């Protein structure tokens, strides 16, 4: 059964549907509109500008963010910037709801992470509950995601510290290998012998605690990965009842 807005005095607010993949967002909008849902497409790349220009004190904007497949890291960063604008509620619909990166966002009660579903009626229910001010996540699940994110940050910091022990030449060798170049190519680019490159690889593997060259490359990529969410600062939000009243005013 779909959520009901018990104190609504007018039509439900229009939910903005966005996704880094334009066609995904457009498909979701078309499907939801066929069921009578009040949704509209908005371009991911213009989202913050549109939210800023439409800001109205006390009016909550509702976003359905669809993340299909990868891209969680960049999405976390962008959603964090959106939240900083204020007066926004976000439901993230994702095929990877257990990704620790979402933990950077869920300390803010304005964000809920929802499992992607193939059921149109369930997605319509998410839209209804979003504008009604309902919580879409259990508190236990929210806490689990937050704990997983903190643990992931700690592990990443340990990797950062290992990478920082590399010499400048070792770091350059590893970065070139991570770019897909083979040992002879690295040697040519750096003006050293193949044997010297292999010696650097052996040393940097020992510093990183990597059993193989591939593992060393994977460690570097984890360190370089954007979207750790470290800069996402949760804000104090209105209580659910206050949030509902704000929806009604909208």
PDB file of C-alpha atoms in Angstrom:
ATOM      1  CA  UNK A   1       0.000   0.000   0.000  1.00  0.00           C
ATOM      2  CA  UNK A   2       1.316   3.424  -0.877  1.00  0.00           C
ATOM      3  CA  UNK A   3       1.998   5.974   1.808  1.00  0.00           C
ATOM      4  CA  UNK A   4      -0.695   8.585   2.409  1.00  0.00           C
ATOM      5  CA  UNK A   5      -0.044  12.210   3.206  1.00  0.00           C
ATOM      6  CA  UNK A   6      -2.432  12.438   6.137  1.00  0.00           C
ATOM      7  CA  UNK A   7      -2.147  16.186   6.586  1.00  0.00           C
ATOM      8  CA  UNK A   8      -1.816  17.181   2.944  1.00  0.00           C
ATOM      9  CA  UNK A   9      -3.813  20.204   1.818  1.00  0.00           C
ATOM     10  CA  UNK A  10      -3.002  20.031  -1.864  1.00  0.00           C
ATOM     11  CA  UNK A  11      -1.305  17.955  -4.514  1.00  0.00           C
ATOM     12  CA  UNK A  12       1.943  16.234  -3.601  1.00  0.00           C
ATOM     13  CA  UNK A  13       5.151  18.073  -4.500  1.00  0.00           C
ATOM     14  CA  UNK A  14       6.817  17.120  -7.753  1.00  0.00           C
ATOM     15  CA  UNK A  15       9.779  14.820  -7.173  1.00  0.00           C
ATOM     16  CA  UNK A  16      12.891  15.530  -9.219  1.00  0.00           C
ATOM     17  CA  UNK A  17      14.359  12.376 -10.767  1.00  0.00           C
ATOM     18  CA  UNK A  18      18.067  12.576 -11.527  1.00  0.00           C
ATOM     19  CA  UNK A  19      20.851  10.198 -12.444  1.00  0.00           C
ATOM     20  CA  UNK A  20      24.422  10.504 -13.752  1.00  0.00           C
ATOM     21  CA  UNK A  21      23.028   8.532 -16.691  1.00  0.00           C
ATOM     22  CA  UNK A  22      20.491  10.750 -18.420  1.00  0.00           C
ATOM     23  CA  UNK A  23      18.689   7.909 -20.218  1.00  0.00           C
ATOM     24  CA  UNK A  24      18.190   6.046 -16.936  1.00  0.00           C
ATOM     25  CA  UNK A  25      16.555   9.071 -15.306  1.00  0.00           C
ATOM     26  CA  UNK A  26      14.370   9.712 -18.343  1.00  0.00           C
ATOM     27  CA  UNK A  27      13.232   6.075 -18.429  1.00  0.00           C
ATOM     28  CA  UNK A  28      12.358   6.137 -14.716  1.00  0.00           C
ATOM     29  CA  UNK A  29      10.394   9.366 -15.155  1.00  0.00           C
ATOM     30  CA  UNK A  30       8.417   7.961 -18.097  1.00  0.00           C
ATOM     31  CA  UNK A  31       7.600   4.786 -16.171  1.00  0.00           C
ATOM     32  CA  UNK A  32       6.527   6.619 -13.013  1.00  0.00           C
ATOM     33  CA  UNK A  33       4.466   9.184 -14.881  1.00  0.00           C
ATOM     34  CA  UNK A  34       2.553   6.316 -16.507  1.00  0.00           C
ATOM     35  CA  UNK A  35       1.365   5.378 -12.996  1.00  0.00           C
ATOM     36  CA  UNK A  36       0.322   8.934 -12.151  1.00  0.00           C
ATOM     37  CA  UNK A  37       3.360   9.786 -10.023  1.00  0.00           C
ATOM     38  CA  UNK A  38       4.220  13.491  -9.829  1.00  0.00           C
ATOM     39  CA  UNK A  39       7.818  13.341 -11.043  1.00  0.00           C
ATOM     40  CA  UNK A  40       9.913  15.221 -13.534  1.00  0.00           C
ATOM     41  CA  UNK A  41      13.313  14.783 -15.123  1.00  0.00           C
ATOM     42  CA  UNK A  42      16.228  17.033 -14.179  1.00  0.00           C
ATOM     43  CA  UNK A  43      19.748  16.884 -15.585  1.00  0.00           C
ATOM     44  CA  UNK A  44      22.388  15.658 -13.136  1.00  0.00           C
ATOM     45  CA  UNK A  45      24.973  18.156 -14.358  1.00  0.00           C
ATOM     46  CA  UNK A  46      22.644  21.120 -13.730  1.00  0.00           C
ATOM     47  CA  UNK A  47      21.171  19.903 -10.454  1.00  0.00           C
ATOM     48  CA  UNK A  48      22.919  22.220  -7.999  1.00  0.00           C
ATOM     49  CA  UNK A  49      22.318  25.297 -10.135  1.00  0.00           C
ATOM     50  CA  UNK A  50      18.614  24.469 -10.484  1.00  0.00           C
ATOM     51  CA  UNK A  51      18.242  23.794  -6.757  1.00  0.00           C
ATOM     52  CA  UNK A  52      19.958  27.061  -5.891  1.00  0.00           C
ATOM     53  CA  UNK A  53      17.752  29.071  -8.237  1.00  0.00           C
ATOM     54  CA  UNK A  54      14.559  27.399  -6.978  1.00  0.00           C
ATOM     55  CA  UNK A  55      15.366  27.781  -3.282  1.00  0.00           C
ATOM     56  CA  UNK A  56      12.348  28.922  -1.267  1.00  0.00           C
ATOM     57  CA  UNK A  57      12.603  29.232   2.525  1.00  0.00           C
ATOM     58  CA  UNK A  58      10.737  26.381   4.222  1.00  0.00           C
ATOM     59  CA  UNK A  59      10.045  24.541   0.970  1.00  0.00           C
ATOM     60  CA  UNK A  60      11.566  21.062   0.805  1.00  0.00           C
ATOM     61  CA  UNK A  61      12.741  19.821  -2.589  1.00  0.00           C
ATOM     62  CA  UNK A  62      12.492  16.048  -3.068  1.00  0.00           C
ATOM     63  CA  UNK A  63      15.045  14.164  -5.154  1.00  0.00           C
ATOM     64  CA  UNK A  64      14.956  10.597  -6.402  1.00  0.00           C
ATOM     65  CA  UNK A  65      18.564   9.827  -7.325  1.00  0.00           C
ATOM     66  CA  UNK A  66      18.982   6.682  -9.432  1.00  0.00           C
ATOM     67  CA  UNK A  67      22.450   5.112  -9.404  1.00  0.00           C
ATOM     68  CA  UNK A  68      22.413   2.122 -11.743  1.00  0.00           C
ATOM     69  CA  UNK A  69      25.651   0.157 -11.513  1.00  0.00           C
ATOM     70  CA  UNK A  70      28.909   1.883 -10.557  1.00  0.00           C
ATOM     71  CA  UNK A  71      29.653   5.497  -9.775  1.00  0.00           C
ATOM     72  CA  UNK A  72      28.878   5.479  -6.062  1.00  0.00           C
ATOM     73  CA  UNK A  73      32.008   7.413  -5.140  1.00  0.00           C
ATOM     74  CA  UNK A  74      31.322  10.381  -7.410  1.00  0.00           C
ATOM     75  CA  UNK A  75      27.611  10.275  -6.543  1.00  0.00           C
ATOM     76  CA  UNK A  76      28.373  10.523  -2.813  1.00  0.00           C
ATOM     77  CA  UNK A  77      30.429  13.653  -3.396  1.00  0.00           C
ATOM     78  CA  UNK A  78      27.772  15.297  -5.557  1.00  0.00           C
ATOM     79  CA  UNK A  79      24.894  14.422  -3.234  1.00  0.00           C
ATOM     80  CA  UNK A  80      26.917  15.841  -0.346  1.00  0.00           C
ATOM     81  CA  UNK A  81      27.175  19.144  -2.209  1.00  0.00           C
ATOM     82  CA  UNK A  82      23.438  19.066  -2.895  1.00  0.00           C
ATOM     83  CA  UNK A  83      22.659  18.509   0.791  1.00  0.00           C
ATOM     84  CA  UNK A  84      24.781  21.512   1.693  1.00  0.00           C
ATOM     85  CA  UNK A  85      22.251  23.692  -0.158  1.00  0.00           C
ATOM     86  CA  UNK A  86      19.626  22.848   2.479  1.00  0.00           C
ATOM     87  CA  UNK A  87      15.881  22.127   2.270  1.00  0.00           C
ATOM     88  CA  UNK A  88      16.431  18.915   0.320  1.00  0.00           C
ATOM     89  CA  UNK A  89      15.283  15.346   0.898  1.00  0.00           C
ATOM     90  CA  UNK A  90      17.010  12.604  -1.080  1.00  0.00           C
ATOM     91  CA  UNK A  91      16.121   8.996  -1.774  1.00  0.00           C
ATOM     92  CA  UNK A  92      18.985   7.174  -3.462  1.00  0.00           C
ATOM     93  CA  UNK A  93      17.810   4.165  -5.426  1.00  0.00           C
ATOM     94  CA  UNK A  94      20.795   1.941  -6.146  1.00  0.00           C
ATOM     95  CA  UNK A  95      21.668  -1.571  -7.226  1.00  0.00           C
ATOM     96  CA  UNK A  96      24.455  -1.527  -4.599  1.00  0.00           C
ATOM     97  CA  UNK A  97      22.767  -0.315  -1.389  1.00  0.00           C
ATOM     98  CA  UNK A  98      25.421  -1.942   0.834  1.00  0.00           C
ATOM     99  CA  UNK A  99      28.336  -0.010  -0.661  1.00  0.00           C
ATOM    100  CA  UNK A 100      30.174   1.514   2.351  1.00  0.00           C
ATOM    101  CA  UNK A 101      30.447   4.844   0.528  1.00  0.00           C
ATOM    102  CA  UNK A 102      26.788   5.587   1.230  1.00  0.00           C
ATOM    103  CA  UNK A 103      27.723   5.719   4.901  1.00  0.00           C
ATOM    104  CA  UNK A 104      29.135   9.179   4.265  1.00  0.00           C
ATOM    105  CA  UNK A 105      25.588  10.412   3.696  1.00  0.00           C
ATOM    106  CA  UNK A 106      23.250   8.484   5.963  1.00  0.00           C
ATOM    107  CA  UNK A 107      24.184  10.301   9.170  1.00  0.00           C
ATOM    108  CA  UNK A 108      21.978  13.014   7.671  1.00  0.00           C
ATOM    109  CA  UNK A 109      18.323  11.924   8.095  1.00  0.00           C
ATOM    110  CA  UNK A 110      17.493  13.805   4.902  1.00  0.00           C
ATOM    111  CA  UNK A 111      19.035  10.900   2.967  1.00  0.00           C
ATOM    112  CA  UNK A 112      17.733   7.364   2.554  1.00  0.00           C
ATOM    113  CA  UNK A 113      19.358   4.568   0.576  1.00  0.00           C
ATOM    114  CA  UNK A 114      16.884   2.237  -1.137  1.00  0.00           C
ATOM    115  CA  UNK A 115      17.443  -1.034  -2.957  1.00  0.00           C
ATOM    116  CA  UNK A 116      16.753  -0.769  -6.667  1.00  0.00           C
ATOM    117  CA  UNK A 117      13.672  -2.731  -7.646  1.00  0.00           C
ATOM    118  CA  UNK A 118      12.148  -3.836 -10.915  1.00  0.00           C
ATOM    119  CA  UNK A 119       8.671  -3.315  -9.460  1.00  0.00           C
ATOM    120  CA  UNK A 120       7.139  -0.072 -10.656  1.00  0.00           C
ATOM    121  CA  UNK A 121       4.589  -0.081  -7.851  1.00  0.00           C
ATOM    122  CA  UNK A 122       7.367  -0.288  -5.255  1.00  0.00           C
ATOM    123  CA  UNK A 123       9.203   2.595  -6.875  1.00  0.00           C
ATOM    124  CA  UNK A 124       5.996   4.629  -6.905  1.00  0.00           C
ATOM    125  CA  UNK A 125       5.649   3.854  -3.187  1.00  0.00           C
ATOM    126  CA  UNK A 126       9.166   5.191  -2.599  1.00  0.00           C
ATOM    127  CA  UNK A 127       8.124   8.453  -4.270  1.00  0.00           C
ATOM    128  CA  UNK A 128       4.970   8.689  -2.140  1.00  0.00           C
ATOM    129  CA  UNK A 129       6.799   7.977   1.093  1.00  0.00           C
ATOM    130  CA  UNK A 130       9.557  10.424   0.191  1.00  0.00           C
ATOM    131  CA  UNK A 131       7.168  13.373  -0.077  1.00  0.00           C
ATOM    132  CA  UNK A 132       5.226  12.200   2.979  1.00  0.00           C
ATOM    133  CA  UNK A 133       8.369  12.555   5.081  1.00  0.00           C
ATOM    134  CA  UNK A 134       8.546   8.851   5.938  1.00  0.00           C
ATOM    135  CA  UNK A 135      11.853   7.250   6.788  1.00  0.00           C
ATOM    136  CA  UNK A 136      12.784   4.786   4.068  1.00  0.00           C
ATOM    137  CA  UNK A 137      15.592   3.079   6.010  1.00  0.00           C
ATOM    138  CA  UNK A 138      15.568   1.268   9.298  1.00  0.00           C
ATOM    139  CA  UNK A 139      17.800   2.933  11.890  1.00  0.00           C
ATOM    140  CA  UNK A 140      19.806  -0.266  12.344  1.00  0.00           C
ATOM    141  CA  UNK A 141      20.585  -0.364   8.627  1.00  0.00           C
ATOM    142  CA  UNK A 142      21.581   3.296   8.707  1.00  0.00           C
ATOM    143  CA  UNK A 143      23.990   2.631  11.572  1.00  0.00           C
ATOM    144  CA  UNK A 144      25.472  -0.400   9.796  1.00  0.00           C
ATOM    145  CA  UNK A 145      26.233   1.640   6.687  1.00  0.00           C
ATOM    146  CA  UNK A 146      27.766   4.407   8.769  1.00  0.00           C
ATOM    147  CA  UNK A 147      30.003   1.927  10.622  1.00  0.00           C
ATOM    148  CA  UNK A 148      31.088   0.291   7.336  1.00  0.00           C
ATOM    149  CA  UNK A 149      32.022   3.696   5.923  1.00  0.00           C
ATOM    150  CA  UNK A 150      34.109   4.607   8.972  1.00  0.00           C
ATOM    151  CA  UNK A 151      35.900   1.262   8.732  1.00  0.00           C
ATOM    152  CA  UNK A 152      36.545   1.795   5.007  1.00  0.00           C
ATOM    153  CA  UNK A 153      37.958   5.270   5.690  1.00  0.00           C
ATOM    154  CA  UNK A 154      40.293   3.822   8.298  1.00  0.00           C
ATOM    155  CA  UNK A 155      41.546   1.160   5.880  1.00  0.00           C
ATOM    156  CA  UNK A 156      42.027   3.739   3.157  1.00  0.00           C
ATOM    157  CA  UNK A 157      44.050   5.952   5.511  1.00  0.00           C
ATOM    158  CA  UNK A 158      46.324   3.016   6.258  1.00  0.00           C
ATOM    159  CA  UNK A 159      46.869   2.537   2.521  1.00  0.00           C
ATOM    160  CA  UNK A 160      47.576   6.253   2.111  1.00  0.00           C
ATOM    161  CA  UNK A 161      50.260   6.038   4.772  1.00  0.00           C
ATOM    162  CA  UNK A 162      51.872   3.079   2.992  1.00  0.00           C
ATOM    163  CA  UNK A 163      51.868   4.860  -0.370  1.00  0.00           C
ATOM    164  CA  UNK A 164      53.464   7.908   1.251  1.00  0.00           C
ATOM    165  CA  UNK A 165      56.486   5.750   2.183  1.00  0.00           C
ATOM    166  CA  UNK A 166      57.325   5.307  -1.519  1.00  0.00           C
ATOM    167  CA  UNK A 167      60.143   7.323  -2.996  1.00  0.00           C
ATOM    168  CA  UNK A 168      59.366   9.705  -5.837  1.00  0.00           C
ATOM    169  CA  UNK A 169      60.759   7.301  -8.415  1.00  0.00           C
ATOM    170  CA  UNK A 170      58.885   4.343  -6.960  1.00  0.00           C
ATOM    171  CA  UNK A 171      55.665   6.344  -7.068  1.00  0.00           C
ATOM    172  CA  UNK A 172      56.246   7.295 -10.708  1.00  0.00           C
ATOM    173  CA  UNK A 173      56.939   3.666 -11.628  1.00  0.00           C
ATOM    174  CA  UNK A 174      53.747   2.529  -9.912  1.00  0.00           C
ATOM    175  CA  UNK A 175      51.640   5.258 -11.517  1.00  0.00           C
ATOM    176  CA  UNK A 176      52.926   4.341 -14.984  1.00  0.00           C
ATOM    177  CA  UNK A 177      52.202   0.670 -14.364  1.00  0.00           C
ATOM    178  CA  UNK A 178      48.722   1.625 -13.129  1.00  0.00           C
ATOM    179  CA  UNK A 179      48.158   3.493 -16.408  1.00  0.00           C
ATOM    180  CA  UNK A 180      48.580   0.196 -18.265  1.00  0.00           C
ATOM    181  CA  UNK A 181      52.190   0.514 -19.380  1.00  0.00           C
ATOM    182  CA  UNK A 182      54.509  -2.487 -19.363  1.00  0.00           C
ATOM    183  CA  UNK A 183      57.937  -2.626 -17.757  1.00  0.00           C
ATOM    184  CA  UNK A 184      59.874  -1.837 -20.988  1.00  0.00           C
ATOM    185  CA  UNK A 185      57.642   1.185 -21.644  1.00  0.00           C
ATOM    186  CA  UNK A 186      58.133   2.443 -18.098  1.00  0.00           C
ATOM    187  CA  UNK A 187      61.885   2.007 -18.448  1.00  0.00           C
ATOM    188  CA  UNK A 188      61.924   3.975 -21.692  1.00  0.00           C
ATOM    189  CA  UNK A 189      59.799   6.802 -20.298  1.00  0.00           C
ATOM    190  CA  UNK A 190      61.967   7.169 -17.190  1.00  0.00           C
ATOM    191  CA  UNK A 191      65.286   6.623 -18.964  1.00  0.00           C
ATOM    192  CA  UNK A 192      66.244   3.604 -16.858  1.00  0.00           C
ATOM    193  CA  UNK A 193      66.748  -0.096 -17.526  1.00  0.00           C
ATOM    194  CA  UNK A 194      64.119  -2.814 -17.312  1.00  0.00           C
ATOM    195  CA  UNK A 195      66.032  -4.319 -14.423  1.00  0.00           C
ATOM    196  CA  UNK A 196      65.899  -1.050 -12.495  1.00  0.00           C
ATOM    197  CA  UNK A 197      62.139  -0.863 -13.013  1.00  0.00           C
ATOM    198  CA  UNK A 198      61.757  -4.416 -11.692  1.00  0.00           C
ATOM    199  CA  UNK A 199      63.939  -3.524  -8.714  1.00  0.00           C
ATOM    200  CA  UNK A 200      61.682  -0.555  -7.963  1.00  0.00           C
ATOM    201  CA  UNK A 201      58.617  -2.781  -8.255  1.00  0.00           C
ATOM    202  CA  UNK A 202      60.086  -5.276  -5.792  1.00  0.00           C
ATOM    203  CA  UNK A 203      60.862  -2.504  -3.296  1.00  0.00           C
ATOM    204  CA  UNK A 204      57.512  -0.748  -3.597  1.00  0.00           C
ATOM    205  CA  UNK A 205      55.653  -4.034  -3.218  1.00  0.00           C
ATOM    206  CA  UNK A 206      57.485  -4.634   0.047  1.00  0.00           C
ATOM    207  CA  UNK A 207      56.580  -1.157   1.318  1.00  0.00           C
ATOM    208  CA  UNK A 208      52.932  -1.566   0.362  1.00  0.00           C
ATOM    209  CA  UNK A 209      52.638  -5.116   1.636  1.00  0.00           C
ATOM    210  CA  UNK A 210      51.538  -6.237  -1.825  1.00  0.00           C
ATOM    211  CA  UNK A 211      52.171  -9.816  -2.933  1.00  0.00           C
ATOM    212  CA  UNK A 212      52.004  -8.964  -6.625  1.00  0.00           C
ATOM    213  CA  UNK A 213      52.440  -6.019  -8.947  1.00  0.00           C
ATOM    214  CA  UNK A 214      48.704  -6.152  -9.660  1.00  0.00           C
ATOM    215  CA  UNK A 215      47.925  -5.834  -5.951  1.00  0.00           C
ATOM    216  CA  UNK A 216      50.285  -2.847  -5.686  1.00  0.00           C
ATOM    217  CA  UNK A 217      48.454  -1.155  -8.561  1.00  0.00           C
ATOM    218  CA  UNK A 218      45.109  -1.882  -6.865  1.00  0.00           C
ATOM    219  CA  UNK A 219      46.336  -0.221  -3.660  1.00  0.00           C
ATOM    220  CA  UNK A 220      47.346   2.911  -5.567  1.00  0.00           C
ATOM    221  CA  UNK A 221      43.946   3.075  -7.255  1.00  0.00           C
ATOM    222  CA  UNK A 222      42.142   2.777  -3.937  1.00  0.00           C
ATOM    223  CA  UNK A 223      44.194   5.671  -2.574  1.00  0.00           C
ATOM    224  CA  UNK A 224      43.514   7.796  -5.648  1.00  0.00           C
ATOM    225  CA  UNK A 225      39.811   6.994  -5.722  1.00  0.00           C
ATOM    226  CA  UNK A 226      37.613  10.061  -5.382  1.00  0.00           C
ATOM    227  CA  UNK A 227      34.448  10.089  -3.353  1.00  0.00           C
ATOM    228  CA  UNK A 228      35.607   9.015   0.087  1.00  0.00           C
ATOM    229  CA  UNK A 229      32.940  11.271   1.521  1.00  0.00           C
ATOM    230  CA  UNK A 230      35.383  12.645   4.065  1.00  0.00           C
ATOM    231  CA  UNK A 231      34.142  16.150   3.375  1.00  0.00           C
ATOM    232  CA  UNK A 232      30.468  15.288   3.773  1.00  0.00           C
ATOM    233  CA  UNK A 233      29.368  16.861   7.031  1.00  0.00           C
ATOM    234  CA  UNK A 234      25.956  15.781   8.361  1.00  0.00           C
ATOM    235  CA  UNK A 235      23.691  18.679   9.301  1.00  0.00           C
ATOM    236  CA  UNK A 236      21.033  18.941  11.959  1.00  0.00           C
ATOM    237  CA  UNK A 237      17.730  18.345  10.265  1.00  0.00           C
ATOM    238  CA  UNK A 238      14.125  18.988  11.209  1.00  0.00           C
ATOM    239  CA  UNK A 239      12.270  16.255  13.052  1.00  0.00           C
ATOM    240  CA  UNK A 240       9.968  14.127  10.844  1.00  0.00           C
ATOM    241  CA  UNK A 241       6.849  16.022  11.975  1.00  0.00           C
ATOM    242  CA  UNK A 242       8.473  19.356  11.148  1.00  0.00           C
ATOM    243  CA  UNK A 243       9.576  17.960   7.805  1.00  0.00           C
ATOM    244  CA  UNK A 244       5.993  16.955   7.004  1.00  0.00           C
ATOM    245  CA  UNK A 245       4.744  20.444   7.829  1.00  0.00           C
ATOM    246  CA  UNK A 246       7.399  21.877   5.527  1.00  0.00           C
ATOM    247  CA  UNK A 247       6.183  19.545   2.762  1.00  0.00           C
ATOM    248  CA  UNK A 248       2.625  20.705   3.261  1.00  0.00           C
ATOM    249  CA  UNK A 249       3.666  24.337   3.000  1.00  0.00           C
ATOM    250  CA  UNK A 250       5.300  23.426  -0.324  1.00  0.00           C
TER     251      UNK A 250
END
